PDB file of C-alpha atoms in Angstrom:
ATOM      1  CA  MET A   1      24.032  47.524  70.350  1.00  0.00           C
ATOM      2  CA  ASP A   2      24.216  51.195  69.351  1.00  0.00           C
ATOM      3  CA  THR A   3      27.298  52.209  67.328  1.00  0.00           C
ATOM      4  CA  ASP A   4      28.512  54.931  69.688  1.00  0.00           C
ATOM      5  CA  ALA A   5      28.591  52.586  72.661  1.00  0.00           C
ATOM      6  CA  ALA A   6      30.196  49.823  70.626  1.00  0.00           C
ATOM      7  CA  PHE A   7      33.263  51.960  69.878  1.00  0.00           C
ATOM      8  CA  ASP A   8      33.453  53.965  73.101  1.00  0.00           C
ATOM      9  CA  THR A   9      36.930  53.185  74.485  1.00  0.00           C
ATOM     10  CA  SER A  10      36.185  55.143  77.684  1.00  0.00           C
ATOM     11  CA  LEU A  11      33.778  52.492  78.958  1.00  0.00           C
ATOM     12  CA  ILE A  12      34.629  51.100  82.360  1.00  0.00           C
ATOM     13  CA  PRO A  13      34.700  47.264  82.599  1.00  0.00           C
ATOM     14  CA  ALA A  14      31.254  47.010  84.212  1.00  0.00           C
ATOM     15  CA  GLU A  15      29.666  49.053  81.397  1.00  0.00           C
ATOM     16  CA  ARG A  16      31.446  47.042  78.722  1.00  0.00           C
ATOM     17  CA  GLN A  17      30.400  43.780  80.361  1.00  0.00           C
ATOM     18  CA  ARG A  18      26.795  44.948  80.491  1.00  0.00           C
ATOM     19  CA  LEU A  19      26.883  45.653  76.747  1.00  0.00           C
ATOM     20  CA  LEU A  20      28.582  42.328  76.036  1.00  0.00           C
ATOM     21  CA  LEU A  21      25.878  40.542  78.018  1.00  0.00           C
ATOM     22  CA  GLU A  22      23.143  42.399  76.115  1.00  0.00           C
ATOM     23  CA  ARG A  23      24.672  41.318  72.809  1.00  0.00           C
ATOM     24  CA  ILE A  24      24.949  37.696  73.943  1.00  0.00           C
ATOM     25  CA  GLU A  25      21.334  37.689  75.143  1.00  0.00           C
ATOM     26  CA  GLN A  26      20.215  39.172  71.820  1.00  0.00           C
ATOM     27  CA  ASP A  27      22.366  37.120  69.415  1.00  0.00           C
ATOM     28  CA  GLY A  28      22.892  33.978  71.457  1.00  0.00           C
ATOM     29  CA  ARG A  29      26.680  34.125  71.147  1.00  0.00           C
ATOM     30  CA  ILE A  30      29.646  36.462  70.789  1.00  0.00           C
ATOM     31  CA  ALA A  31      33.116  36.088  69.260  1.00  0.00           C
ATOM     32  CA  SER A  32      35.994  37.564  71.250  1.00  0.00           C
ATOM     33  CA  ALA A  33      37.825  38.770  68.149  1.00  0.00           C
ATOM     34  CA  GLN A  34      34.836  40.677  66.768  1.00  0.00           C
ATOM     35  CA  ALA A  35      33.968  42.129  70.178  1.00  0.00           C
ATOM     36  CA  ALA A  36      37.537  43.358  70.577  1.00  0.00           C
ATOM     37  CA  LEU A  37      37.235  45.213  67.266  1.00  0.00           C
ATOM     38  CA  ASP A  38      33.819  46.639  68.164  1.00  0.00           C
ATOM     39  CA  PHE A  39      35.001  47.981  71.521  1.00  0.00           C
ATOM     40  CA  ALA A  40      38.493  48.929  70.302  1.00  0.00           C
ATOM     41  CA  VAL A  41      40.155  46.936  73.094  1.00  0.00           C
ATOM     42  CA  SER A  42      42.387  43.867  73.123  1.00  0.00           C
ATOM     43  CA  GLU A  43      41.097  40.309  72.871  1.00  0.00           C
ATOM     44  CA  ASP A  44      42.650  39.682  76.284  1.00  0.00           C
ATOM     45  CA  THR A  45      40.397  42.401  77.713  1.00  0.00           C
ATOM     46  CA  ILE A  46      37.300  40.820  76.146  1.00  0.00           C
ATOM     47  CA  ARG A  47      38.335  37.357  77.323  1.00  0.00           C
ATOM     48  CA  ARG A  48      38.713  38.724  80.859  1.00  0.00           C
ATOM     49  CA  ASP A  49      35.267  40.332  80.633  1.00  0.00           C
ATOM     50  CA  LEU A  50      33.718  37.071  79.426  1.00  0.00           C
ATOM     51  CA  ARG A  51      35.500  35.094  82.137  1.00  0.00           C
ATOM     52  CA  GLU A  52      34.047  37.392  84.800  1.00  0.00           C
ATOM     53  CA  LEU A  53      30.572  37.089  83.278  1.00  0.00           C
ATOM     54  CA  ALA A  54      30.958  33.294  83.219  1.00  0.00           C
ATOM     55  CA  ASP A  55      32.176  33.242  86.825  1.00  0.00           C
ATOM     56  CA  ALA A  56      29.017  35.160  87.745  1.00  0.00           C
ATOM     57  CA  GLY A  57      26.946  32.448  86.051  1.00  0.00           C
ATOM     58  CA  LEU A  58      25.651  34.783  83.335  1.00  0.00           C
ATOM     59  CA  VAL A  59      27.202  33.238  80.200  1.00  0.00           C
ATOM     60  CA  GLU A  60      28.855  30.002  79.096  1.00  0.00           C
ATOM     61  CA  ARG A  61      32.418  30.433  77.867  1.00  0.00           C
ATOM     62  CA  VAL A  62      33.452  28.530  74.749  1.00  0.00           C
ATOM     63  CA  HIS A  63      36.566  28.567  72.597  1.00  0.00           C
ATOM     64  CA  GLY A  64      36.722  31.941  70.862  1.00  0.00           C
ATOM     65  CA  GLY A  65      33.919  33.640  72.783  1.00  0.00           C
ATOM     66  CA  ALA A  66      30.803  32.936  74.828  1.00  0.00           C
ATOM     67  CA  LEU A  67      27.241  31.633  74.524  1.00  0.00           C
ATOM     68  CA  ARG A  68      23.984  32.546  76.163  1.00  0.00           C
ATOM     69  CA  LYS A  69      23.718  30.334  79.239  1.00  0.00           C
ATOM     70  CA  SER A  70      20.949  27.787  79.310  1.00  0.00           C
ATOM     71  CA  LYS A  71      18.311  28.565  81.943  1.00  0.00           C
ATOM     72  CA  SER A  72      16.983  25.001  81.978  1.00  0.00           C
ATOM     73  CA  SER A  73      16.394  23.353  85.327  1.00  0.00           C
ATOM     74  CA  HIS A  74      17.192  19.735  86.172  1.00  0.00           C
ATOM     75  CA  ARG A  75      13.948  19.433  88.143  1.00  0.00           C
ATOM     76  CA  PHE A  76      11.229  17.641  86.186  1.00  0.00           C
ATOM     77  CA  ASP A  77       8.426  19.373  88.098  1.00  0.00           C
ATOM     78  CA  LYS A  78       9.839  22.792  87.162  1.00  0.00           C
ATOM     79  CA  ARG A  79      10.430  21.906  83.523  1.00  0.00           C
ATOM     80  CA  VAL A  80       7.041  20.329  82.941  1.00  0.00           C
ATOM     81  CA  VAL A  81       5.210  23.661  83.395  1.00  0.00           C
ATOM     82  CA  THR A  82       7.699  25.674  81.299  1.00  0.00           C
ATOM     83  CA  ASN A  83       6.821  26.324  77.619  1.00  0.00           C
ATOM     84  CA  GLU A  84       4.074  23.708  77.889  1.00  0.00           C
ATOM     85  CA  ALA A  85       2.161  24.816  74.782  1.00  0.00           C
ATOM     86  CA  GLN A  86       5.321  25.042  72.674  1.00  0.00           C
ATOM     87  CA  LYS A  87       6.411  21.560  73.726  1.00  0.00           C
ATOM     88  CA  ALA A  88       2.997  20.157  72.822  1.00  0.00           C
ATOM     89  CA  GLN A  89       3.355  21.692  69.347  1.00  0.00           C
ATOM     90  CA  LEU A  90       6.829  20.193  68.904  1.00  0.00           C
ATOM     91  CA  ALA A  91       5.463  16.815  69.965  1.00  0.00           C
ATOM     92  CA  SER A  92       2.589  17.058  67.502  1.00  0.00           C
ATOM     93  CA  ARG A  93       5.030  17.787  64.660  1.00  0.00           C
ATOM     94  CA  ALA A  94       7.273  14.908  65.758  1.00  0.00           C
ATOM     95  CA  LEU A  95       4.470  12.380  65.269  1.00  0.00           C
ATOM     96  CA  ALA A  96       5.163  12.499  61.523  1.00  0.00           C
ATOM     97  CA  PHE A  97       8.396  10.548  62.045  1.00  0.00           C
ATOM     98  CA  ILE A  98       6.671   7.593  63.710  1.00  0.00           C
ATOM     99  CA  ALA A  99       5.711   4.654  61.503  1.00  0.00           C
ATOM    100  CA  PRO A 100       3.763   1.496  62.457  1.00  0.00           C
ATOM    101  CA  GLU A 101       5.623  -1.242  64.357  1.00  0.00           C
ATOM    102  CA  MET A 102       8.547   1.018  65.256  1.00  0.00           C
ATOM    103  CA  VAL A 103      10.551   0.692  68.463  1.00  0.00           C
ATOM    104  CA  VAL A 104      10.626   4.226  69.875  1.00  0.00           C
ATOM    105  CA  LEU A 105      12.866   5.439  72.699  1.00  0.00           C
ATOM    106  CA  LEU A 106      11.610   8.460  74.639  1.00  0.00           C
ATOM    107  CA  ASP A 107      14.188  10.094  76.877  1.00  0.00           C
ATOM    108  CA  GLN A 108      13.361  11.678  80.239  1.00  0.00           C
ATOM    109  CA  SER A 109      12.487  15.120  78.838  1.00  0.00           C
ATOM    110  CA  THR A 110       9.224  16.967  79.382  1.00  0.00           C
ATOM    111  CA  SER A 111       8.847  17.387  75.606  1.00  0.00           C
ATOM    112  CA  ASN A 112       8.627  13.615  75.422  1.00  0.00           C
ATOM    113  CA  LEU A 113       5.935  13.623  78.088  1.00  0.00           C
ATOM    114  CA  MET A 114       3.905  15.728  75.647  1.00  0.00           C
ATOM    115  CA  LEU A 115       4.767  13.285  72.859  1.00  0.00           C
ATOM    116  CA  ALA A 116       3.668  10.281  74.954  1.00  0.00           C
ATOM    117  CA  ARG A 117       0.291  11.934  75.445  1.00  0.00           C
ATOM    118  CA  GLN A 118      -0.185  12.087  71.644  1.00  0.00           C
ATOM    119  CA  LEU A 119       1.198   8.717  70.509  1.00  0.00           C
ATOM    120  CA  PRO A 120      -0.876   6.766  67.974  1.00  0.00           C
ATOM    121  CA  VAL A 121      -2.555   3.881  69.779  1.00  0.00           C
ATOM    122  CA  ASP A 122      -3.156   1.456  66.899  1.00  0.00           C
ATOM    123  CA  ALA A 123       0.300   1.536  65.298  1.00  0.00           C
ATOM    124  CA  GLY A 124       1.828  -1.463  67.073  1.00  0.00           C
ATOM    125  CA  LEU A 125       4.557   0.686  68.611  1.00  0.00           C
ATOM    126  CA  THR A 126       6.992  -0.494  71.238  1.00  0.00           C
ATOM    127  CA  VAL A 127       7.895   2.389  73.546  1.00  0.00           C
ATOM    128  CA  ILE A 128      10.991   2.428  75.762  1.00  0.00           C
ATOM    129  CA  THR A 129      11.591   5.089  78.423  1.00  0.00           C
ATOM    130  CA  PRO A 130      13.475   5.547  81.718  1.00  0.00           C
ATOM    131  CA  SER A 131      10.789   7.947  82.961  1.00  0.00           C
ATOM    132  CA  PRO A 132       7.902   6.615  85.097  1.00  0.00           C
ATOM    133  CA  ASP A 133       5.867   9.745  84.236  1.00  0.00           C
ATOM    134  CA  ILE A 134       6.279   9.114  80.512  1.00  0.00           C
ATOM    135  CA  ALA A 135       5.563   5.406  80.987  1.00  0.00           C
ATOM    136  CA  VAL A 136       2.264   6.166  82.736  1.00  0.00           C
ATOM    137  CA  ALA A 137       1.319   8.695  80.033  1.00  0.00           C
ATOM    138  CA  THR A 138       2.070   6.056  77.393  1.00  0.00           C
ATOM    139  CA  LEU A 139      -0.202   3.531  79.126  1.00  0.00           C
ATOM    140  CA  ASP A 140      -2.894   6.168  79.634  1.00  0.00           C
ATOM    141  CA  ARG A 141      -2.755   6.829  75.911  1.00  0.00           C
ATOM    142  CA  GLY A 142      -3.496   3.162  75.240  1.00  0.00           C
ATOM    143  CA  VAL A 143      -0.124   2.010  73.915  1.00  0.00           C
ATOM    144  CA  SER A 144       0.311  -1.540  75.259  1.00  0.00           C
ATOM    145  CA  LYS A 145       3.914  -2.401  74.298  1.00  0.00           C
ATOM    146  CA  LEU A 146       5.935  -0.531  76.890  1.00  0.00           C
ATOM    147  CA  MET A 147       9.369  -1.145  78.401  1.00  0.00           C
ATOM    148  CA  LEU A 148      10.346   0.906  81.451  1.00  0.00           C
ATOM    149  CA  VAL A 149      14.122   1.132  81.862  1.00  0.00           C
ATOM    150  CA  GLY A 150      14.928   0.299  85.483  1.00  0.00           C
ATOM    151  CA  GLY A 151      17.357   1.474  88.117  1.00  0.00           C
ATOM    152  CA  MET A 152      17.542   3.987  90.912  1.00  0.00           C
ATOM    153  CA  ILE A 153      15.075   6.848  90.368  1.00  0.00           C
ATOM    154  CA  ASP A 154      16.560  10.317  90.613  1.00  0.00           C
ATOM    155  CA  PRO A 155      13.924  12.418  92.437  1.00  0.00           C
ATOM    156  CA  LEU A 156      14.872  15.586  90.535  1.00  0.00           C
ATOM    157  CA  SER A 157      14.753  14.253  86.969  1.00  0.00           C
ATOM    158  CA  ARG A 158      12.186  11.569  87.975  1.00  0.00           C
ATOM    159  CA  SER A 159      14.078   9.128  85.797  1.00  0.00           C
ATOM    160  CA  ALA A 160      16.028   5.911  86.203  1.00  0.00           C
ATOM    161  CA  ILE A 161      19.770   6.555  86.436  1.00  0.00           C
ATOM    162  CA  GLY A 162      22.976   4.639  87.031  1.00  0.00           C
ATOM    163  CA  ALA A 163      24.818   1.621  85.665  1.00  0.00           C
ATOM    164  CA  GLY A 164      21.749  -0.617  85.442  1.00  0.00           C
ATOM    165  CA  ALA A 165      19.872   1.796  83.225  1.00  0.00           C
ATOM    166  CA  LEU A 166      22.930   2.364  81.026  1.00  0.00           C
ATOM    167  CA  GLU A 167      23.457  -1.376  80.608  1.00  0.00           C
ATOM    168  CA  GLN A 168      19.849  -1.948  79.571  1.00  0.00           C
ATOM    169  CA  ILE A 169      19.940   0.815  76.975  1.00  0.00           C
ATOM    170  CA  ALA A 170      23.258  -0.436  75.551  1.00  0.00           C
ATOM    171  CA  GLY A 171      21.550  -3.746  74.768  1.00  0.00           C
ATOM    172  CA  MET A 172      18.803  -2.125  72.687  1.00  0.00           C
ATOM    173  CA  LYS A 173      18.591  -0.913  69.084  1.00  0.00           C
ATOM    174  CA  PRO A 174      15.496   1.332  68.814  1.00  0.00           C
ATOM    175  CA  ASP A 175      14.440   2.731  65.457  1.00  0.00           C
ATOM    176  CA  LEU A 176      13.986   6.251  66.811  1.00  0.00           C
ATOM    177  CA  CYS A 177      15.235   8.161  69.811  1.00  0.00           C
ATOM    178  CA  PHE A 178      13.346  11.331  70.672  1.00  0.00           C
ATOM    179  CA  LEU A 179      15.801  13.506  72.554  1.00  0.00           C
ATOM    180  CA  GLY A 180      15.251  16.556  74.715  1.00  0.00           C
ATOM    181  CA  ALA A 181      18.132  18.799  75.770  1.00  0.00           C
ATOM    182  CA  CYS A 182      18.903  21.706  78.058  1.00  0.00           C
ATOM    183  CA  ALA A 183      20.905  23.514  75.382  1.00  0.00           C
ATOM    184  CA  VAL A 184      21.887  23.257  71.713  1.00  0.00           C
ATOM    185  CA  ASP A 185      24.687  24.961  69.815  1.00  0.00           C
ATOM    186  CA  LEU A 186      26.372  24.182  66.510  1.00  0.00           C
ATOM    187  CA  ILE A 187      29.843  24.159  68.090  1.00  0.00           C
ATOM    188  CA  ASP A 188      29.153  22.809  71.585  1.00  0.00           C
ATOM    189  CA  GLY A 189      26.494  20.421  70.304  1.00  0.00           C
ATOM    190  CA  VAL A 190      23.673  19.061  72.449  1.00  0.00           C
ATOM    191  CA  THR A 191      24.325  19.606  76.166  1.00  0.00           C
ATOM    192  CA  ALA A 192      22.664  19.160  79.571  1.00  0.00           C
ATOM    193  CA  VAL A 193      22.992  20.588  83.073  1.00  0.00           C
ATOM    194  CA  ASP A 194      23.263  17.302  85.002  1.00  0.00           C
ATOM    195  CA  TYR A 195      25.944  14.637  84.632  1.00  0.00           C
ATOM    196  CA  GLU A 196      23.778  11.552  85.295  1.00  0.00           C
ATOM    197  CA  ASP A 197      21.111  12.861  82.946  1.00  0.00           C
ATOM    198  CA  THR A 198      23.780  13.415  80.294  1.00  0.00           C
ATOM    199  CA  CYS A 199      25.186   9.887  80.633  1.00  0.00           C
ATOM    200  CA  LEU A 200      21.757   8.383  80.071  1.00  0.00           C
ATOM    201  CA  LYS A 201      21.070  10.540  77.031  1.00  0.00           C
ATOM    202  CA  ARG A 202      24.497   9.691  75.573  1.00  0.00           C
ATOM    203  CA  ALA A 203      23.708   6.001  75.865  1.00  0.00           C
ATOM    204  CA  MET A 204      20.355   6.524  74.141  1.00  0.00           C
ATOM    205  CA  VAL A 205      21.953   8.393  71.246  1.00  0.00           C
ATOM    206  CA  ALA A 206      24.618   5.700  70.846  1.00  0.00           C
ATOM    207  CA  ALA A 207      22.029   2.902  70.819  1.00  0.00           C
ATOM    208  CA  SER A 208      19.557   4.417  68.362  1.00  0.00           C
ATOM    209  CA  ARG A 209      19.361   4.141  64.599  1.00  0.00           C
ATOM    210  CA  SER A 210      17.952   7.656  64.242  1.00  0.00           C
ATOM    211  CA  VAL A 211      17.882  10.625  66.633  1.00  0.00           C
ATOM    212  CA  ILE A 212      15.311  13.423  66.592  1.00  0.00           C
ATOM    213  CA  ALA A 213      15.686  16.376  68.967  1.00  0.00           C
ATOM    214  CA  LEU A 214      12.694  18.397  70.166  1.00  0.00           C
ATOM    215  CA  ILE A 215      14.084  21.843  70.999  1.00  0.00           C
ATOM    216  CA  THR A 216      12.214  24.966  72.091  1.00  0.00           C
ATOM    217  CA  ALA A 217      13.547  28.232  70.669  1.00  0.00           C
ATOM    218  CA  ASP A 218      14.994  29.448  73.975  1.00  0.00           C
ATOM    219  CA  LYS A 219      17.472  26.532  74.021  1.00  0.00           C
ATOM    220  CA  LEU A 220      19.079  27.333  70.659  1.00  0.00           C
ATOM    221  CA  ASP A 221      22.525  28.971  70.765  1.00  0.00           C
ATOM    222  CA  THR A 222      22.919  28.113  74.450  1.00  0.00           C
ATOM    223  CA  SER A 223      25.288  25.787  76.234  1.00  0.00           C
ATOM    224  CA  SER A 224      25.338  23.713  79.424  1.00  0.00           C
ATOM    225  CA  ALA A 225      28.065  21.912  81.321  1.00  0.00           C
ATOM    226  CA  TYR A 226      27.885  18.351  79.933  1.00  0.00           C
ATOM    227  CA  LYS A 227      27.997  17.239  76.309  1.00  0.00           C
ATOM    228  CA  ILE A 228      25.468  14.680  75.081  1.00  0.00           C
ATOM    229  CA  ALA A 229      26.444  14.578  71.396  1.00  0.00           C
ATOM    230  CA  PRO A 230      27.730  16.720  68.542  1.00  0.00           C
ATOM    231  CA  PHE A 231      24.953  18.539  66.719  1.00  0.00           C
ATOM    232  CA  SER A 232      25.820  16.566  63.575  1.00  0.00           C
ATOM    233  CA  ARG A 233      24.757  13.321  65.312  1.00  0.00           C
ATOM    234  CA  LEU A 234      21.133  14.430  65.069  1.00  0.00           C
ATOM    235  CA  ASP A 235      19.160  13.308  62.049  1.00  0.00           C
ATOM    236  CA  HIS A 236      16.363  15.832  62.597  1.00  0.00           C
ATOM    237  CA  MET A 237      15.613  18.757  64.875  1.00  0.00           C
ATOM    238  CA  VAL A 238      12.084  19.996  65.505  1.00  0.00           C
ATOM    239  CA  THR A 239      11.859  23.555  66.779  1.00  0.00           C
ATOM    240  CA  GLU A 240       9.493  26.522  66.883  1.00  0.00           C
ATOM    241  CA  ARG A 241       8.387  28.657  63.951  1.00  0.00           C
ATOM    242  CA  GLY A 242       9.318  31.810  65.865  1.00  0.00           C
ATOM    243  CA  VAL A 243      13.060  31.194  65.515  1.00  0.00           C
ATOM    244  CA  SER A 244      14.737  33.933  63.457  1.00  0.00           C
ATOM    245  CA  GLY A 245      15.606  33.222  59.843  1.00  0.00           C
ATOM    246  CA  ALA A 246      19.320  33.825  60.409  1.00  0.00           C
ATOM    247  CA  ILE A 247      19.478  31.259  63.227  1.00  0.00           C
ATOM    248  CA  LEU A 248      17.483  28.713  61.220  1.00  0.00           C
ATOM    249  CA  GLN A 249      19.779  29.174  58.236  1.00  0.00           C
ATOM    250  CA  ARG A 250      22.860  28.431  60.330  1.00  0.00           C
ATOM    251  CA  TYR A 251      21.366  25.240  61.692  1.00  0.00           C
ATOM    252  CA  SER A 252      20.011  24.204  58.289  1.00  0.00           C
ATOM    253  CA  ASN A 253      23.486  24.612  56.762  1.00  0.00           C
ATOM    254  CA  SER A 254      24.815  22.031  59.237  1.00  0.00           C
ATOM    255  CA  GLY A 255      23.246  19.150  57.305  1.00  0.00           C
ATOM    256  CA  VAL A 256      20.729  18.285  60.021  1.00  0.00           C
ATOM    257  CA  GLU A 257      17.137  18.478  58.754  1.00  0.00           C
ATOM    258  CA  ILE A 258      15.223  21.252  60.554  1.00  0.00           C
ATOM    259  CA  HIS A 259      11.454  21.044  60.957  1.00  0.00           C
ATOM    260  CA  LEU A 260       9.213  23.830  62.305  1.00  0.00           C
ATOM    261  CA  ALA A 261       6.197  23.328  64.526  1.00  0.00           C
TER     262      ALA A 261
END
């Protein structure tokens, strides 16, 4: 944001909101207190601006400010063709965490579809997933030990949902859970846009010995409606090399191991 605009107290609300939105899109987040200083207005004014931007569906309000809103879709068929090459790279990097004879839980994310297509076939793995698409990809890859979590299939996420699926997962103790997410933020944690999807992912995180998130760069510093887990619950996060150094440093300082693909 240019300095003159940042301290121009004559800005009308629409102009100020446009500049706030530009800063959020650029930095991923904004603090109400700092924005109030930058624009020489009260924090109440900034909070009102952010509330109006949130009501318009443009940002996600959080305590003390706002985050860039996740643009992720709940529809599997939409997500599977988004950032396809980047997801394949994340999946390739994630293979390093898989050891022979492990029990591996793949959630219903499209990043895990890419991972299923690259799984080692002679490692004696047991793969668990609630996603028929991922199950088929696992079989096509040649992995023979496969458990498909059952239940009603949600046609949008193309995944098993509901009490039956949750009960099955609660009775498991996989070595690794590979987790996809709609949005990730240090304060809001790992979040998703759909409630049923979130419940299933929560159960997976709770059941697993270790959790590894595969996160494309556009999902960092964003937030969605439903919380899967605090960021600190992750053991590792795999993300893209193109993420800025400042953002990577913040996430690295959290104690979660960050790996670049």
